[in-house]
PDB file of C-alpha atoms in Angstrom:
ATOM      1  CA  TYR A 911    -110.898 -67.564 -70.922  1.00 76.00           C
ATOM      2  CA  LEU A 912    -110.465 -66.240 -74.329  1.00 86.00           C
ATOM      3  CA  PRO A 913    -113.051 -64.638 -76.752  1.00 86.00           C
ATOM      4  CA  LEU A 914    -113.780 -66.715 -79.772  1.00 91.00           C
ATOM      5  CA  ALA A 915    -112.756 -65.743 -83.186  1.00 94.00           C
ATOM      6  CA  VAL A 916    -114.614 -64.873 -86.462  1.00 96.00           C
ATOM      7  CA  ASN A 917    -113.334 -65.563 -89.984  1.00 96.00           C
ATOM      8  CA  THR A 918    -114.470 -62.257 -91.409  1.00 95.00           C
ATOM      9  CA  ASP A 919    -112.527 -63.130 -94.885  1.00 95.00           C
ATOM     10  CA  ARG A 920    -114.759 -66.159 -95.372  1.00 96.00           C
ATOM     11  CA  ILE A 921    -117.896 -64.227 -94.359  1.00 96.00           C
ATOM     12  CA  GLY A 922    -116.847 -61.372 -96.612  1.00 95.00           C
ATOM     13  CA  LYS A 923    -116.545 -63.755 -99.558  1.00 96.00           C
ATOM     14  CA  LEU A 924    -119.857 -65.344 -98.717  1.00 96.00           C
ATOM     15  CA  ILE A 925    -121.672 -61.938 -98.643  1.00 95.00           C
ATOM     16  CA  ASN A 926    -119.900 -60.484-101.831  1.00 94.00           C
ATOM     17  CA  ASP A 927    -120.704 -63.752-103.740  1.00 94.00           C
ATOM     18  CA  ALA A 928    -124.444 -63.437-102.769  1.00 92.00           C
ATOM     19  CA  LYS A 929    -124.561 -59.870-103.738  1.00 83.00           C
ATOM     20  CA  ALA A 930    -128.356 -58.881-104.562  1.00 79.00           C
ATOM     21  CA  ASP A 931    -129.396 -62.643-104.741  1.00 88.00           C
ATOM     22  CA  VAL A 932    -130.288 -62.962-100.934  1.00 92.00           C
ATOM     23  CA  ASP A 933    -133.349 -64.855 -99.817  1.00 92.00           C
ATOM     24  CA  SER A 934    -135.997 -62.037 -98.707  1.00 93.00           C
ATOM     25  CA  ARG A 935    -136.418 -63.663 -95.315  1.00 94.00           C
ATOM     26  CA  LEU A 936    -132.702 -62.658 -94.615  1.00 96.00           C
ATOM     27  CA  VAL A 937    -133.205 -59.004 -95.455  1.00 96.00           C
ATOM     28  CA  ASN A 938    -134.744 -56.909 -92.684  1.00 96.00           C
ATOM     29  CA  SER A 939    -135.297 -53.041 -92.909  1.00 96.00           C
ATOM     30  CA  GLY A 940    -135.824 -52.841 -89.108  1.00 97.00           C
ATOM     31  CA  VAL A 941    -134.709 -54.661 -86.072  1.00 98.00           C
ATOM     32  CA  GLU A 942    -134.008 -58.434 -85.952  1.00 98.00           C
ATOM     33  CA  PHE A 943    -133.105 -60.834 -83.082  1.00 97.00           C
ATOM     34  CA  MET A 944    -131.916 -64.477 -83.592  1.00 96.00           C
ATOM     35  CA  GLY A 945    -131.905 -66.518 -80.575  1.00 93.00           C
ATOM     36  CA  ASN A 946    -133.853 -68.899 -78.141  1.00 92.00           C
ATOM     37  CA  LEU A 947    -136.641 -67.482 -76.180  1.00 92.00           C
ATOM     38  CA  TYR A 948    -136.343 -70.283 -73.601  1.00 88.00           C
ATOM     39  CA  ASN A 949    -140.055 -70.102 -72.882  1.00 85.00           C
ATOM     40  CA  ASN A 950    -141.204 -73.521 -73.886  1.00 78.00           C
ATOM     41  CA  GLU A 951    -139.479 -75.182 -70.783  1.00 70.00           C
ATOM     42  CA  VAL A 952    -141.038 -75.947 -67.384  1.00 67.00           C
ATOM     43  CA  ASP A 953    -140.759 -72.978 -64.805  1.00 71.00           C
ATOM     44  CA  PHE A 954    -138.571 -74.587 -62.197  1.00 70.00           C
ATOM     45  CA  LEU A 955    -139.758 -72.837 -59.141  1.00 71.00           C
ATOM     46  CA  GLN A 956    -143.449 -73.086 -59.939  1.00 72.00           C
ATOM     47  CA  SER A 957    -142.904 -76.857 -60.476  1.00 75.00           C
ATOM     48  CA  LEU A 958    -141.195 -77.556 -56.983  1.00 78.00           C
ATOM     49  CA  PRO A 959    -143.805 -79.420 -55.098  1.00 80.00           C
ATOM     50  CA  GLY A 960    -144.547 -77.931 -51.850  1.00 84.00           C
ATOM     51  CA  LEU A 961    -142.348 -74.847 -52.164  1.00 83.00           C
ATOM     52  CA  PRO A 962    -143.889 -72.156 -50.119  1.00 83.00           C
ATOM     53  CA  ASP A 963    -145.243 -68.872 -51.613  1.00 84.00           C
ATOM     54  CA  TYR A 964    -142.915 -66.890 -49.505  1.00 85.00           C
ATOM     55  CA  GLU A 965    -139.742 -68.496 -51.461  1.00 83.00           C
ATOM     56  CA  LYS A 966    -141.630 -68.250 -54.591  1.00 83.00           C
ATOM     57  CA  GLY A 967    -142.297 -64.493 -53.977  1.00 87.00           C
ATOM     58  CA  TYR A 968    -138.920 -63.648 -53.004  1.00 84.00           C
ATOM     59  CA  ILE A 969    -137.098 -65.171 -55.869  1.00 84.00           C
ATOM     60  CA  GLU A 970    -139.701 -63.623 -58.250  1.00 85.00           C
ATOM     61  CA  GLY A 971    -138.750 -60.242 -56.787  1.00 87.00           C
ATOM     62  CA  ILE A 972    -135.115 -60.845 -57.242  1.00 82.00           C
ATOM     63  CA  GLU A 973    -135.745 -61.711 -60.977  1.00 84.00           C
ATOM     64  CA  LEU A 974    -137.731 -58.510 -61.529  1.00 85.00           C
ATOM     65  CA  ALA A 975    -135.137 -56.445 -59.822  1.00 84.00           C
ATOM     66  CA  GLN A 976    -132.482 -58.393 -62.041  1.00 81.00           C
ATOM     67  CA  LEU A 977    -134.313 -57.463 -65.187  1.00 81.00           C
ATOM     68  CA  THR A 978    -133.807 -53.738 -64.535  1.00 78.00           C
ATOM     69  CA  MET A 979    -130.006 -54.185 -64.056  1.00 73.00           C
ATOM     70  CA  GLN A 980    -127.491 -54.547 -66.921  1.00 67.00           C
ATOM     71  CA  GLY A 981    -123.856 -55.598 -65.861  1.00 64.00           C
ATOM     72  CA  CYS A 982    -124.743 -56.010 -62.111  1.00 71.00           C
ATOM     73  CA  GLU A 983    -125.133 -59.470 -60.815  1.00 74.00           C
ATOM     74  CA  LEU A 984    -127.843 -59.116 -58.112  1.00 77.00           C
ATOM     75  CA  LEU A 985    -129.337 -62.638 -57.963  1.00 78.00           C
ATOM     76  CA  GLU A 986    -125.986 -64.246 -56.795  1.00 77.00           C
ATOM     77  CA  GLU A 987    -125.575 -61.649 -53.950  1.00 79.00           C
ATOM     78  CA  MET A 988    -129.087 -62.220 -52.787  1.00 80.00           C
ATOM     79  CA  PHE A 989    -128.940 -66.082 -52.991  1.00 78.00           C
ATOM     80  CA  ASP A 990    -127.372 -66.543 -49.614  1.00 79.00           C
ATOM     81  CA  GLU A 991    -126.959 -69.861 -47.536  1.00 80.00           C
ATOM     82  CA  ARG A 992    -130.191 -69.578 -45.882  1.00 83.00           C
ATOM     83  CA  LEU A 993    -132.269 -69.286 -49.055  1.00 81.00           C
ATOM     84  CA  MET A 994    -130.212 -72.208 -50.525  1.00 81.00           C
ATOM     85  CA  GLU A 995    -131.151 -74.295 -47.176  1.00 80.00           C
ATOM     86  CA  ARG A 996    -134.722 -73.575 -47.643  1.00 82.00           C
ATOM     87  CA  LEU A 997    -134.698 -74.568 -51.328  1.00 82.00           C
ATOM     88  CA  GLY A 998    -132.722 -77.674 -50.467  1.00 77.00           C
ATOM     89  CA  LYS A 999    -135.663 -79.011 -48.512  1.00 80.00           C
ATOM     90  CA  TYR A1000    -137.858 -79.122 -51.867  1.00 80.00           C
ATOM     91  CA  ALA A1001    -135.234 -79.206 -54.794  1.00 77.00           C
ATOM     92  CA  HIS A1002    -133.466 -82.560 -55.279  1.00 72.00           C
ATOM     93  CA  PHE A1003    -131.105 -83.279 -58.290  1.00 72.00           C
ATOM     94  CA  SER A1004    -129.841 -86.626 -59.416  1.00 70.00           C
ATOM     95  CA  ARG A1005    -126.554 -86.600 -61.299  1.00 65.00           C
ATOM     96  CA  GLU A1006    -123.688 -88.806 -62.515  1.00 67.00           C
ATOM     97  CA  GLU A1007    -120.567 -89.197 -60.344  1.00 61.00           C
ATOM     98  CA  GLU A1008    -118.449 -87.017 -62.672  1.00 59.00           C
ATOM     99  CA  PHE A1009    -121.074 -84.288 -62.686  1.00 65.00           C
ATOM    100  CA  PHE A1010    -119.510 -81.773 -60.193  1.00 69.00           C
ATOM    101  CA  ILE A1011    -121.740 -78.761 -60.420  1.00 75.00           C
ATOM    102  CA  LYS A1012    -123.360 -78.098 -56.922  1.00 77.00           C
ATOM    103  CA  ASP A1013    -126.998 -77.506 -56.284  1.00 77.00           C
ATOM    104  CA  ARG A1014    -126.778 -73.911 -55.668  1.00 79.00           C
ATOM    105  CA  ASP A1015    -125.245 -73.400 -59.186  1.00 81.00           C
ATOM    106  CA  LEU A1016    -127.891 -75.740 -60.908  1.00 81.00           C
ATOM    107  CA  ILE A1017    -130.625 -73.638 -59.347  1.00 82.00           C
ATOM    108  CA  LEU A1018    -128.857 -70.284 -60.222  1.00 83.00           C
ATOM    109  CA  ASN A1019    -128.431 -71.374 -63.935  1.00 84.00           C
ATOM    110  CA  ILE A1020    -132.006 -72.563 -64.233  1.00 83.00           C
ATOM    111  CA  ILE A1021    -133.319 -69.131 -62.580  1.00 84.00           C
ATOM    112  CA  LYS A1022    -130.871 -67.020 -64.948  1.00 86.00           C
ATOM    113  CA  LYS A1023    -132.319 -68.668 -67.819  1.00 87.00           C
ATOM    114  CA  ASN A1024    -135.687 -67.991 -66.809  1.00 86.00           C
ATOM    115  CA  ILE A1025    -134.728 -64.276 -66.540  1.00 87.00           C
ATOM    116  CA  SER A1026    -133.162 -64.266 -69.736  1.00 89.00           C
ATOM    117  CA  SER A1027    -136.362 -65.677 -71.343  1.00 90.00           C
ATOM    118  CA  ARG A1028    -138.467 -62.910 -69.623  1.00 90.00           C
ATOM    119  CA  GLU A1029    -135.984 -60.232 -70.646  1.00 92.00           C
ATOM    120  CA  ARG A1030    -135.754 -61.410 -74.406  1.00 94.00           C
ATOM    121  CA  ILE A1031    -139.563 -61.657 -74.713  1.00 94.00           C
ATOM    122  CA  SER A1032    -140.236 -58.148 -72.989  1.00 93.00           C
ATOM    123  CA  ILE A1033    -137.730 -56.495 -75.134  1.00 96.00           C
ATOM    124  CA  ILE A1034    -138.675 -58.190 -78.501  1.00 96.00           C
ATOM    125  CA  ARG A1035    -142.620 -57.309 -77.512  1.00 96.00           C
ATOM    126  CA  GLU A1036    -141.617 -53.629 -76.893  1.00 96.00           C
ATOM    127  CA  VAL A1037    -139.732 -53.064 -79.926  1.00 97.00           C
ATOM    128  CA  GLY A1038    -142.331 -54.871 -82.068  1.00 96.00           C
ATOM    129  CA  LYS A1039    -144.817 -52.270 -80.631  1.00 96.00           C
ATOM    130  CA  ARG A1040    -142.669 -49.318 -82.066  1.00 96.00           C
ATOM    131  CA  LEU A1041    -140.614 -50.585 -85.098  1.00 97.00           C
ATOM    132  CA  PRO A1042    -140.599 -53.250 -87.585  1.00 97.00           C
ATOM    133  CA  MET A1043    -139.239 -56.338 -85.555  1.00 97.00           C
ATOM    134  CA  THR A1044    -138.145 -59.569 -87.006  1.00 97.00           C
ATOM    135  CA  LEU A1045    -137.448 -62.910 -84.733  1.00 97.00           C
ATOM    136  CA  TYR A1046    -135.307 -65.915 -85.761  1.00 96.00           C
ATOM    137  CA  THR A1047    -135.872 -68.581 -83.164  1.00 94.00           C
ATOM    138  CA  GLN A1048    -136.364 -72.449 -82.605  1.00 89.00           C
ATOM    139  CA  SER A1049    -138.626 -71.711 -79.763  1.00 86.00           C
ATOM    140  CA  SER A1050    -142.099 -73.076 -80.284  1.00 80.00           C
ATOM    141  CA  LYS A1051    -143.962 -70.406 -78.278  1.00 78.00           C
ATOM    142  CA  SER A1052    -142.627 -67.446 -80.386  1.00 80.00           C
ATOM    143  CA  ASN A1053    -146.004 -65.715 -81.329  1.00 86.00           C
ATOM    144  CA  ILE A1054    -145.444 -62.179 -80.228  1.00 91.00           C
ATOM    145  CA  PRO A1055    -147.720 -59.408 -81.413  1.00 91.00           C
ATOM    146  CA  GLY A1056    -146.324 -57.178 -84.183  1.00 92.00           C
ATOM    147  CA  VAL A1057    -143.366 -59.451 -84.706  1.00 96.00           C
ATOM    148  CA  SER A1058    -142.410 -61.379 -87.772  1.00 95.00           C
ATOM    149  CA  VAL A1059    -141.207 -64.766 -86.871  1.00 94.00           C
ATOM    150  CA  TYR A1060    -138.989 -67.407 -88.861  1.00 94.00           C
ATOM    151  CA  GLY A1061    -137.269 -70.508 -87.833  1.00 90.00           C
ATOM    152  CA  TYR A1062    -133.768 -70.782 -86.566  1.00 85.00           C
ATOM    153  CA  ILE A1063    -131.499 -70.115 -89.623  1.00 93.00           C
ATOM    154  CA  ASP A1064    -128.155 -71.942 -90.784  1.00 93.00           C
ATOM    155  CA  TYR A1065    -125.335 -70.508 -88.809  1.00 93.00           C
ATOM    156  CA  GLU A1066    -122.690 -70.983 -91.525  1.00 94.00           C
ATOM    157  CA  HIS A1067    -124.398 -69.516 -94.694  1.00 95.00           C
ATOM    158  CA  ASP A1068    -127.848 -67.764 -93.843  1.00 96.00           C
ATOM    159  CA  MET A1069    -126.893 -66.175 -90.450  1.00 97.00           C
ATOM    160  CA  PRO A1070    -123.955 -63.881 -91.946  1.00 97.00           C
ATOM    161  CA  LEU A1071    -126.110 -62.885 -94.767  1.00 97.00           C
ATOM    162  CA  MET A1072    -128.916 -61.977 -92.517  1.00 97.00           C
ATOM    163  CA  PHE A1073    -126.682 -59.989 -90.327  1.00 98.00           C
ATOM    164  CA  ALA A1074    -125.283 -58.070 -93.161  1.00 97.00           C
ATOM    165  CA  ASN A1075    -128.712 -57.385 -94.818  1.00 97.00           C
ATOM    166  CA  SER A1076    -130.489 -56.293 -91.696  1.00 98.00           C
ATOM    167  CA  ALA A1077    -130.673 -52.686 -90.553  1.00 98.00           C
ATOM    168  CA  ILE A1078    -130.108 -53.286 -86.714  1.00 98.00           C
ATOM    169  CA  ASN A1079    -129.130 -56.526 -85.170  1.00 98.00           C
ATOM    170  CA  LEU A1080    -130.025 -56.965 -81.563  1.00 98.00           C
ATOM    171  CA  ASN A1081    -127.953 -59.034 -79.031  1.00 97.00           C
ATOM    172  CA  ILE A1082    -129.402 -59.969 -75.588  1.00 95.00           C
ATOM    173  CA  THR A1083    -126.788 -62.029 -73.840  1.00 92.00           C
ATOM    174  CA  LEU A1084    -127.852 -65.020 -71.804  1.00 89.00           C
ATOM    175  CA  ARG A1085    -127.794 -64.144 -68.354  1.00 84.00           C
ATOM    176  CA  ASN A1086    -125.775 -67.233 -67.402  1.00 79.00           C
ATOM    177  CA  ILE A1087    -122.844 -65.638 -69.327  1.00 80.00           C
ATOM    178  CA  ARG A1088    -121.445 -63.500 -66.657  1.00 74.00           C
ATOM    179  CA  THR A1089    -118.182 -62.203 -68.175  1.00 78.00           C
ATOM    180  CA  GLY A1090    -116.781 -62.387 -71.584  1.00 83.00           C
ATOM    181  CA  ILE A1091    -117.565 -60.977 -75.290  1.00 91.00           C
ATOM    182  CA  PRO A1092    -120.647 -63.027 -76.581  1.00 92.00           C
ATOM    183  CA  LEU A1093    -119.867 -64.781 -79.633  1.00 94.00           C
ATOM    184  CA  ARG A1094    -123.030 -63.498 -81.170  1.00 95.00           C
ATOM    185  CA  ALA A1095    -121.921 -59.930 -80.824  1.00 97.00           C
ATOM    186  CA  LEU A1096    -118.634 -60.825 -82.804  1.00 97.00           C
ATOM    187  CA  ASP A1097    -120.836 -62.674 -85.462  1.00 97.00           C
ATOM    188  CA  ILE A1098    -122.874 -59.561 -86.246  1.00 98.00           C
ATOM    189  CA  MET A1099    -119.997 -57.162 -86.470  1.00 98.00           C
ATOM    190  CA  GLY A1100    -117.847 -59.598 -88.347  1.00 97.00           C
ATOM    191  CA  ALA A1101    -120.536 -59.721 -90.989  1.00 97.00           C
ATOM    192  CA  GLY A1102    -120.591 -55.897 -91.184  1.00 97.00           C
ATOM    193  CA  GLY A1103    -123.925 -55.688 -89.413  1.00 98.00           C
ATOM    194  CA  PHE A1104    -124.922 -53.022 -87.008  1.00 98.00           C
ATOM    195  CA  LEU A1105    -124.907 -54.157 -83.549  1.00 98.00           C
ATOM    196  CA  LEU A1106    -127.320 -53.074 -80.633  1.00 98.00           C
ATOM    197  CA  THR A1107    -126.465 -55.055 -77.559  1.00 97.00           C
ATOM    198  CA  ASN A1108    -126.973 -55.113 -73.854  1.00 93.00           C
ATOM    199  CA  TYR A1109    -123.974 -53.657 -71.732  1.00 90.00           C
ATOM    200  CA  CYS A1110    -120.810 -56.066 -72.082  1.00 89.00           C
ATOM    201  CA  PRO A1111    -117.986 -54.625 -70.085  1.00 88.00           C
ATOM    202  CA  GLU A1112    -115.156 -56.589 -71.870  1.00 91.00           C
ATOM    203  CA  LEU A1113    -116.389 -55.578 -75.334  1.00 92.00           C
ATOM    204  CA  SER A1114    -115.548 -51.982 -74.341  1.00 91.00           C
ATOM    205  CA  GLU A1115    -111.859 -52.949 -73.649  1.00 92.00           C
ATOM    206  CA  PHE A1116    -111.453 -53.446 -77.595  1.00 93.00           C
ATOM    207  CA  MET A1117    -114.048 -51.213 -79.101  1.00 96.00           C
ATOM    208  CA  VAL A1118    -115.937 -47.922 -78.363  1.00 97.00           C
ATOM    209  CA  ASP A1119    -119.721 -47.617 -77.680  1.00 97.00           C
ATOM    210  CA  GLY A1120    -121.230 -45.265 -80.261  1.00 97.00           C
ATOM    211  CA  GLU A1121    -118.456 -45.657 -82.722  1.00 98.00           C
ATOM    212  CA  ASP A1122    -118.050 -49.477 -83.354  1.00 98.00           C
ATOM    213  CA  PHE A1123    -121.248 -50.860 -81.670  1.00 98.00           C
ATOM    214  CA  VAL A1124    -124.064 -49.374 -79.484  1.00 98.00           C
ATOM    215  CA  ALA A1125    -125.255 -50.423 -76.107  1.00 96.00           C
ATOM    216  CA  TYR A1126    -128.560 -50.118 -74.477  1.00 95.00           C
ATOM    217  CA  SER A1127    -129.231 -49.976 -70.622  1.00 91.00           C
ATOM    218  CA  ASP A1128    -132.744 -51.167 -70.590  1.00 91.00           C
ATOM    219  CA  VAL A1129    -135.799 -51.753 -72.763  1.00 93.00           C
ATOM    220  CA  ASN A1130    -136.733 -48.038 -73.330  1.00 94.00           C
ATOM    221  CA  ASP A1131    -133.331 -47.145 -74.033  1.00 96.00           C
ATOM    222  CA  CYS A1132    -133.073 -50.148 -76.455  1.00 96.00           C
ATOM    223  CA  CYS A1133    -136.257 -48.741 -78.242  1.00 97.00           C
ATOM    224  CA  GLU A1134    -135.082 -45.388 -78.393  1.00 98.00           C
ATOM    225  CA  LYS A1135    -131.716 -46.220 -79.759  1.00 98.00           C
ATOM    226  CA  ALA A1136    -133.230 -48.574 -82.272  1.00 98.00           C
ATOM    227  CA  SER A1137    -135.443 -45.880 -83.510  1.00 98.00           C
ATOM    228  CA  TYR A1138    -132.677 -43.337 -83.862  1.00 98.00           C
ATOM    229  CA  TYR A1139    -130.281 -45.295 -85.798  1.00 98.00           C
ATOM    230  CA  LEU A1140    -133.081 -46.580 -88.145  1.00 98.00           C
ATOM    231  CA  ARG A1141    -133.602 -42.790 -88.930  1.00 97.00           C
ATOM    232  CA  HIS A1142    -129.932 -42.075 -89.450  1.00 98.00           C
ATOM    233  CA  GLU A1143    -128.593 -44.566 -91.928  1.00 97.00           C
ATOM    234  CA  ASP A1144    -125.166 -42.997 -92.631  1.00 98.00           C
ATOM    235  CA  GLU A1145    -124.369 -42.950 -89.033  1.00 98.00           C
ATOM    236  CA  ARG A1146    -125.512 -46.555 -88.750  1.00 98.00           C
ATOM    237  CA  ARG A1147    -123.587 -47.835 -91.689  1.00 98.00           C
ATOM    238  CA  ARG A1148    -120.338 -46.010 -90.400  1.00 98.00           C
ATOM    239  CA  ILE A1149    -120.627 -47.678 -87.047  1.00 98.00           C
ATOM    240  CA  ALA A1150    -121.344 -51.172 -88.562  1.00 98.00           C
ATOM    241  CA  GLN A1151    -118.124 -50.618 -90.813  1.00 98.00           C
ATOM    242  CA  ASN A1152    -116.096 -49.580 -87.903  1.00 98.00           C
ATOM    243  CA  GLY A1153    -117.209 -52.738 -85.925  1.00 98.00           C
ATOM    244  CA  ARG A1154    -116.360 -54.963 -88.763  1.00 98.00           C
ATOM    245  CA  GLU A1155    -112.660 -53.638 -89.039  1.00 97.00           C
ATOM    246  CA  LYS A1156    -112.180 -53.854 -85.325  1.00 97.00           C
ATOM    247  CA  THR A1157    -113.471 -57.381 -85.274  1.00 97.00           C
ATOM    248  CA  ALA A1158    -111.249 -58.307 -88.354  1.00 96.00           C
ATOM    249  CA  LYS A1159    -108.214 -56.828 -86.468  1.00 96.00           C
ATOM    250  CA  TYR A1160    -108.633 -58.159 -82.932  1.00 95.00           C
ATOM    251  CA  PHE A1161    -110.723 -61.326 -83.219  1.00 96.00           C
ATOM    252  CA  ASN A1162    -109.456 -63.017 -86.154  1.00 95.00           C
ATOM    253  CA  TYR A1163    -108.077 -66.644 -85.934  1.00 95.00           C
ATOM    254  CA  ASP A1164    -104.413 -65.729 -86.295  1.00 94.00           C
ATOM    255  CA  VAL A1165    -104.647 -63.295 -83.418  1.00 94.00           C
ATOM    256  CA  GLN A1166    -106.545 -65.575 -81.189  1.00 94.00           C
ATOM    257  CA  ILE A1167    -104.764 -68.806 -81.858  1.00 94.00           C
ATOM    258  CA  GLY A1168    -101.528 -66.625 -81.384  1.00 94.00           C
ATOM    259  CA  LYS A1169    -102.511 -65.725 -77.907  1.00 92.00           C
ATOM    260  CA  MET A1170    -103.306 -69.416 -77.149  1.00 92.00           C
ATOM    261  CA  THR A1171     -99.973 -70.547 -78.370  1.00 93.00           C
ATOM    262  CA  ASP A1172     -98.215 -67.794 -76.239  1.00 92.00           C
ATOM    263  CA  VAL A1173     -99.839 -69.120 -73.097  1.00 91.00           C
ATOM    264  CA  LEU A1174     -98.706 -72.652 -74.131  1.00 91.00           C
ATOM    265  CA  ARG A1175     -95.205 -71.454 -74.623  1.00 91.00           C
ATOM    266  CA  LYS A1176     -95.021 -69.748 -71.238  1.00 89.00           C
ATOM    267  CA  GLU A1177     -96.446 -72.828 -69.450  1.00 87.00           C
ATOM    268  CA  LEU A1178     -93.769 -75.242 -71.224  1.00 89.00           C
ATOM    269  CA  ALA A1179     -90.964 -72.889 -70.209  1.00 83.00           C
ATOM    270  CA  LEU A1180     -91.711 -73.292 -66.521  1.00 71.00           C
TER     271      LEU A1180
END
């Protein structure tokens, strides 16, 4: 796989052209998060007819434990063949012939999305209790006390302006994404925004935590670091600038497409 690229030249021109003429809903003096909450979907486990309380409680325990662990894949380790056999008695999927995903992977993806929903809502709610918090989402069930809510905004134009004009941009990676650098993290830094993110191992291969971005370990750490950097504007702006420069250097289209063509040349030479 290859992390996607960011057109920092286009985004920079967009931000410079807008200058002070930016929609007020895109300007945040506190923390913002843009993304789906996944809380308006049916709970898969609770909706399985006949599923015993033991299985429900077991998976609930795994979900709660997974929520406390960043950068650790507990769910797949605990999801053994015996558990799958028990769930297989109650979960049945219909699919097209060309759809090759196994039942186990389908169930894991559904559970991971549920974990992501719980994690995002928990963090946003806790930040909203302590700091100014803004949420941009297409989720219908998005009324969280203390949080200002707007609809999901335009990716090409409004999103970069919002990242550039928000004090702190929060990234909470979908748990289904096991490895790699989330595009949202690159989008934020490419716009010159300050990135506060969950732990992403691959991001540290190119950038330095505390110099180019800031990572949190859990919900309390997230709130404490957000509070700290809201109070230290110069440090926050310096980190945001470093992140933008690193993104422009390592994740521009010339660099990433160049890596792709290098792979193709090597394959064709074999």
